[in-house]
Short mmCIF file of C-alpha atoms and ligand atoms in Angstrom, two decimals:
data_model
loop_
_atom_site.label_atom_id
_atom_site.label_comp_id
_atom_site.label_asym_id
_atom_site.label_seq_id
_atom_site.Cartn_x
_atom_site.Cartn_y
_atom_site.Cartn_z
CA MET A 1 -57.74 93.48 107.79
CA LYS A 2 -56.55 91.13 110.38
CA ILE A 3 -53.77 88.50 109.67
CA LEU A 4 -54.16 85.03 111.17
CA SER A 5 -50.73 83.28 111.31
CA PHE A 6 -51.61 79.71 112.07
CA GLY A 7 -48.29 77.95 112.55
CA SER A 8 -45.54 76.29 114.32
CA LEU A 9 -43.47 77.06 117.37
CA ASN A 10 -40.18 75.45 118.13
CA TYR A 11 -37.51 75.61 120.43
CA ASP A 12 -34.45 75.70 118.38
CA HIS A 13 -31.43 73.90 119.35
CA VAL A 14 -28.51 75.42 117.51
CA TYR A 15 -25.34 73.78 116.97
CA GLU A 16 -22.27 75.23 115.22
CA MET A 17 -20.31 72.67 113.39
CA ASP A 18 -17.17 72.25 111.49
CA HIS A 19 -18.72 70.08 108.92
CA PHE A 20 -22.52 68.64 109.11
CA VAL A 21 -22.44 65.24 111.00
CA GLU A 22 -22.18 62.14 108.61
CA PRO A 23 -23.45 58.70 109.23
CA LYS A 24 -21.45 56.86 111.98
CA GLU A 25 -20.00 59.79 113.16
CA THR A 26 -19.83 61.80 116.64
CA GLN A 27 -19.03 65.25 116.47
CA SER A 28 -18.58 67.85 118.93
CA SER A 29 -20.24 71.12 118.40
CA LEU A 30 -18.29 74.47 118.26
CA ALA A 31 -21.03 76.29 119.83
CA TYR A 32 -24.52 75.74 121.10
CA ALA A 33 -27.55 78.27 121.60
CA ARG A 34 -31.31 77.39 122.39
CA GLY A 35 -33.46 80.17 120.83
CA PHE A 36 -37.24 80.84 119.53
CA GLY A 37 -38.26 79.53 116.30
CA GLY A 38 -40.78 77.36 114.24
CA LYS A 39 -41.63 78.84 110.74
CA GLY A 40 -44.79 79.83 112.08
CA LEU A 41 -43.48 81.87 115.02
CA ASN A 42 -40.76 83.44 112.70
CA GLN A 43 -43.20 84.51 110.15
CA SER A 44 -45.45 86.17 112.76
CA ILE A 45 -42.53 88.01 114.20
CA ALA A 46 -41.46 89.29 110.83
CA LEU A 47 -44.85 90.54 109.86
CA ALA A 48 -45.13 92.20 113.28
CA LYS A 49 -41.71 93.89 112.80
CA ALA A 50 -43.00 95.22 109.38
CA GLY A 51 -45.73 96.72 111.08
CA MET A 52 -48.74 94.55 110.47
CA GLU A 53 -51.50 93.36 113.11
CA VAL A 54 -50.90 89.97 113.56
CA TYR A 55 -52.84 87.21 115.62
CA HIS A 56 -50.66 83.86 116.02
CA ALA A 57 -52.59 80.66 116.49
CA GLY A 58 -51.07 77.41 117.38
CA ARG A 59 -50.11 75.08 120.02
CA VAL A 60 -47.42 74.88 122.56
CA GLY A 61 -46.75 72.57 125.51
CA ASN A 62 -46.58 72.94 129.28
CA ASP A 63 -43.19 74.60 128.66
CA GLY A 64 -44.48 77.13 126.20
CA GLN A 65 -45.24 80.41 128.38
CA ASP A 66 -42.15 81.83 127.06
CA PHE A 67 -43.39 81.89 123.50
CA ILE A 68 -46.08 83.69 124.53
CA ASP A 69 -44.35 86.35 126.28
CA TYR A 70 -41.64 86.45 123.31
CA LEU A 71 -44.61 86.94 120.56
CA ASN A 72 -46.39 89.48 122.98
CA LYS A 73 -42.96 91.30 123.32
CA TYR A 74 -43.25 91.91 119.55
CA GLY A 75 -46.74 92.90 119.46
CA VAL A 76 -48.11 89.60 118.21
CA ASN A 77 -51.70 88.83 119.73
CA THR A 78 -51.60 85.22 120.92
CA ASP A 79 -55.10 85.08 122.24
CA TYR A 80 -55.70 81.71 120.09
CA LEU A 81 -52.22 80.29 120.83
CA LEU A 82 -53.51 77.28 122.92
CA LYS A 83 -51.25 75.92 125.86
CA ASP A 84 -51.57 72.31 126.07
CA ASP A 85 -50.21 70.94 129.51
CA SER A 86 -50.37 67.11 128.43
CA LEU A 87 -47.73 67.97 125.24
CA ALA A 88 -44.37 69.31 125.04
CA THR A 89 -43.64 72.12 122.72
CA GLY A 90 -42.22 71.34 119.21
CA HIS A 91 -38.25 71.62 118.70
CA ALA A 92 -35.79 71.62 116.24
CA ILE A 93 -32.05 70.38 116.12
CA ILE A 94 -30.10 72.71 114.05
CA GLU A 95 -26.69 72.51 112.72
CA VAL A 96 -24.91 75.10 111.26
CA CYS A 97 -22.11 75.19 109.13
CA LYS A 98 -20.39 77.85 106.82
CA GLY A 99 -23.78 79.61 106.65
CA GLN A 100 -26.04 76.76 105.58
CA ASN A 101 -27.90 74.53 107.89
CA CYS A 102 -29.76 71.36 108.56
CA ILE A 103 -32.84 70.90 110.61
CA ILE A 104 -34.41 67.91 112.55
CA LEU A 105 -37.77 68.69 113.74
CA HIS A 106 -40.06 67.35 116.23
CA GLY A 107 -43.60 68.48 115.80
CA GLY A 108 -44.54 68.05 119.48
CA ALA A 109 -47.67 70.32 120.10
CA ASN A 110 -47.62 71.71 116.49
CA GLN A 111 -49.00 68.26 115.49
CA ALA A 112 -51.68 68.43 117.97
CA ILE A 113 -53.83 71.19 116.47
CA ASP A 114 -57.44 69.75 115.66
CA GLU A 115 -60.70 70.62 113.84
CA ARG A 116 -61.97 71.93 117.30
CA GLN A 117 -59.25 74.46 117.69
CA ILE A 118 -59.38 75.50 114.26
CA ASP A 119 -63.24 75.95 114.05
CA GLU A 120 -63.03 78.04 117.53
CA VAL A 121 -60.26 80.11 116.02
CA LEU A 122 -61.83 80.89 112.60
CA THR A 123 -64.81 82.32 114.22
CA HIS A 124 -62.64 85.41 115.12
CA PHE A 125 -61.91 86.26 111.51
CA GLU A 126 -63.86 86.99 108.40
CA LYS A 127 -63.81 87.42 104.76
CA GLY A 128 -60.89 89.90 103.89
CA ASP A 129 -58.87 88.80 106.66
CA VAL A 130 -55.83 86.85 105.52
CA LEU A 131 -54.54 83.29 106.57
CA LEU A 132 -50.81 82.62 106.58
CA ILE A 133 -49.80 78.99 107.08
CA GLN A 134 -46.70 76.73 106.70
CA ASN A 135 -46.39 73.09 106.30
CA GLU A 136 -45.31 72.38 110.22
CA ILE A 137 -48.92 71.82 111.74
CA SER A 138 -51.40 69.22 111.96
CA ASN A 139 -54.99 69.29 110.03
CA LEU A 140 -54.03 71.63 107.35
CA ALA A 141 -56.30 70.48 104.71
CA TYR A 142 -59.25 71.02 107.07
CA LEU A 143 -57.92 74.56 108.19
CA ILE A 144 -57.52 75.51 104.25
CA ASP A 145 -61.23 74.08 103.64
CA LYS A 146 -62.97 76.19 106.30
CA ALA A 147 -60.80 79.34 105.83
CA SER A 148 -61.51 79.14 102.12
CA GLU A 149 -65.23 78.61 103.17
CA LYS A 150 -64.96 81.91 105.04
CA GLY A 151 -63.34 84.12 102.30
CA LEU A 152 -60.04 84.53 103.94
CA LEU A 153 -57.18 85.32 101.45
CA ILE A 154 -55.10 82.19 102.27
CA VAL A 155 -51.11 82.42 101.61
CA PHE A 156 -49.33 79.15 101.78
CA ASN A 157 -45.31 78.79 102.47
CA THR A 158 -44.87 75.23 101.57
CA ALA A 159 -41.97 74.76 103.73
CA PRO A 160 -41.03 72.12 104.73
CA MET A 161 -41.78 70.59 101.40
CA ASN A 162 -43.34 66.88 101.60
CA GLU A 163 -45.57 64.67 99.86
CA LYS A 164 -48.38 65.96 102.41
CA VAL A 165 -48.56 69.15 100.48
CA PHE A 166 -50.36 67.33 97.71
CA THR A 167 -53.33 66.09 99.88
CA TYR A 168 -54.04 69.58 100.39
CA PRO A 169 -56.66 71.44 98.46
CA LEU A 170 -54.09 73.56 96.65
CA ASN A 171 -56.60 75.05 94.43
CA LYS A 172 -58.21 77.25 97.42
CA ILE A 173 -54.68 79.00 97.94
CA ASP A 174 -54.18 82.34 96.65
CA ILE A 175 -50.29 82.87 97.15
CA PHE A 176 -47.83 80.27 97.35
CA ILE A 177 -44.58 81.08 98.97
CA VAL A 178 -41.80 78.65 97.90
CA ASN A 179 -37.83 78.34 97.65
CA GLU A 180 -36.34 76.91 94.45
CA ILE A 181 -36.51 73.09 95.87
CA GLU A 182 -40.22 73.69 96.93
CA GLY A 183 -41.00 75.65 93.94
CA ALA A 184 -39.68 72.40 91.75
CA GLY A 185 -41.37 70.15 94.18
CA LEU A 186 -44.79 71.87 93.86
CA ALA A 187 -44.22 71.87 90.02
CA GLY A 188 -43.59 68.22 90.02
CA SER A 189 -40.46 69.21 88.18
CA GLU A 190 -37.01 67.43 88.40
CA SER A 191 -35.00 70.46 87.01
CA LYS A 192 -32.79 72.97 88.48
CA ASN A 193 -33.17 75.49 85.83
CA TYR A 194 -35.16 78.32 87.46
CA GLU A 195 -36.85 79.02 83.83
CA GLU A 196 -38.24 75.22 83.50
CA ILE A 197 -39.56 75.33 87.08
CA ILE A 198 -41.29 78.53 86.35
CA ALA A 199 -42.97 77.49 83.22
CA CYS A 200 -44.17 74.12 85.10
CA LEU A 201 -45.37 76.10 87.89
CA LYS A 202 -47.51 78.48 85.51
CA ASP A 203 -48.74 75.21 83.70
CA LYS A 204 -49.78 73.69 86.66
CA TYR A 205 -51.27 76.53 88.76
CA PRO A 206 -53.06 78.96 86.41
CA GLY A 207 -54.04 82.30 88.28
CA LYS A 208 -52.13 81.66 91.12
CA LYS A 209 -49.81 84.08 92.41
CA ILE A 210 -46.40 82.53 93.41
CA VAL A 211 -43.26 83.86 95.15
CA MET A 212 -40.18 81.85 94.67
CA THR A 213 -36.83 82.68 96.13
CA VAL A 214 -34.06 81.27 94.48
CA GLY A 215 -30.92 82.18 97.22
CA GLU A 216 -28.39 84.36 95.81
CA SER A 217 -30.27 84.52 92.35
CA GLY A 218 -32.90 86.53 94.34
CA SER A 219 -36.34 86.00 93.94
CA TYR A 220 -39.45 85.95 91.34
CA PHE A 221 -43.04 86.84 91.30
CA ILE A 222 -44.88 84.69 88.91
CA CYS A 223 -48.54 84.78 87.82
CA ASP A 224 -49.74 83.42 84.37
CA ASP A 225 -47.78 85.78 81.98
CA LEU A 226 -46.34 88.38 84.51
CA LEU A 227 -42.91 87.31 86.04
CA VAL A 228 -41.14 90.04 88.06
CA HIS A 229 -37.51 89.36 89.06
CA GLN A 230 -35.69 90.69 92.10
CA ASP A 231 -31.85 90.46 92.72
CA ALA A 232 -30.55 89.31 96.03
CA TYR A 233 -28.49 91.94 98.30
CA LYS A 234 -24.76 90.43 98.32
CA VAL A 235 -24.09 89.96 101.93
CA GLU A 236 -21.90 87.44 103.76
CA ALA A 237 -24.08 84.66 105.13
CA ILE A 238 -23.44 83.37 108.85
CA ASP A 239 -26.54 81.52 109.35
CA THR A 240 -29.48 81.37 106.97
CA THR A 241 -31.98 79.99 109.19
CA ALA A 242 -35.17 81.95 109.05
CA ALA A 243 -34.21 83.87 105.98
CA GLY A 244 -37.19 82.25 104.09
CA ASP A 245 -39.65 83.35 107.08
CA THR A 246 -38.34 86.63 107.07
CA PHE A 247 -38.64 87.20 103.17
CA THR A 248 -42.08 85.70 103.40
CA GLY A 249 -43.22 88.21 106.50
CA PHE A 250 -41.80 91.43 105.03
CA PHE A 251 -43.08 90.26 101.39
CA LEU A 252 -46.47 89.91 102.55
CA ALA A 253 -46.67 92.79 105.01
CA SER A 254 -45.73 95.13 102.17
CA TYR A 255 -47.62 93.45 99.45
CA LEU A 256 -50.91 93.60 101.47
CA LYS A 257 -50.14 97.21 102.31
CA ASP A 258 -49.46 98.60 98.77
CA LYS A 259 -50.01 95.64 96.24
CA ASP A 260 -46.62 96.91 94.81
CA ILE A 261 -44.93 93.48 93.72
CA GLY A 262 -41.34 95.04 93.11
CA LYS A 263 -41.54 96.97 95.98
CA ALA A 264 -42.38 93.93 98.30
CA LEU A 265 -40.10 91.73 96.73
CA ASP A 266 -37.08 94.47 97.48
CA LEU A 267 -38.20 94.82 100.90
CA ALA A 268 -38.32 91.17 101.55
CA ALA A 269 -34.77 90.97 99.81
CA LYS A 270 -33.53 93.34 102.09
CA ALA A 271 -34.88 92.05 105.26
CA SER A 272 -33.65 88.26 104.52
CA SER A 273 -30.06 89.76 103.75
CA ILE A 274 -29.84 91.20 107.29
CA THR A 275 -31.25 87.78 108.87
CA VAL A 276 -28.59 85.99 107.34
CA GLN A 277 -26.00 88.04 108.75
CA GLY A 278 -27.34 87.33 112.30
CA LYS A 279 -27.16 83.97 114.27
CA GLY A 280 -30.44 81.90 115.16
CA ALA A 281 -34.09 81.98 113.88
CA ALA A 282 -36.59 84.89 115.28
CA GLN A 283 -33.81 86.88 117.01
CA SER A 284 -32.05 87.42 113.73
CA ILE A 285 -35.13 88.91 111.83
CA PRO A 286 -34.57 92.95 111.64
CA GLY A 287 -36.83 95.77 112.62
CA ILE A 288 -38.32 98.13 109.77
CA GLU A 289 -36.30 100.74 111.02
CA GLU A 290 -32.82 98.63 110.42
CA LEU A 291 -33.96 98.54 106.57
O1 LIG B 1 -37.23 78.32 109.02
C1 LIG B 1 -36.42 78.07 110.01
C2 LIG B 1 -37.35 77.31 111.23
O2 LIG B 1 -37.45 76.03 110.65
C3 LIG B 1 -36.71 77.12 112.50
O3 LIG B 1 -36.85 78.16 113.22
C4 LIG B 1 -36.96 75.87 112.84
O4 LIG B 1 -37.66 75.69 114.23
C5 LIG B 1 -37.86 75.19 111.69
O5 LIG B 1 -39.05 75.06 111.87
#
């Protein structure tokens, strides 16, 4: 079984702030750093660090060789990562303040993924392989359709959640991974109450496996009448960037290996509790030995 992680790669420009910038305000940052990110790249790194064989497909621009080197360093295969010299790699501007973050995205090359690239990449995968996606690249509806036709297991982390998600063939998704805001969005619920969100998700997506993280309250696995809860590990968060990506990568790795939901949720909770104690995105994802 091979894992195809088809997703975004961003240069993350991270600014430590005294408070988040408000309208009409100009504010100096307390510190600045540039690192590797993008939900796709972060999740590929997390999967690889959890011991899986991962192929990262996506698109970077003329400044993107560093991403290829970085992924290779952690054992991620980049044979299907296109370098497009006519574009710039995607980037994110991230404000970090008291452990929380705000992110502005510029898609760049991530939004130039086309049907031709998707068709070519999928020729290398077959029934029984796994496709992991997030909502940061172009042509996702086509990718989901084609991967489903080939019999791949499709895992969709709906981040960042927006209206486009509802234009995708969601009936072809096998596993959804969401946080509470994405879960409410996916369920079409205005509620902030987890039980109500879970009830709506069960109702709207019968037979689907759904993993929902709920911050300090832990995470849930939901599938029809099966509900499994996992507590969060209590730590002091310095920077939550990539915590969700770490959770996704470690959950999926463990779930695919052992099919043990409790064990997978626990490993993912542990891994993401380490990520929030480090600064930056990919660089803060722990190795399996740290767990
Ligand atoms: O999930 C964190 C990631 O979101 C960052 O690395 C940033 O690039 C955005 O894609």
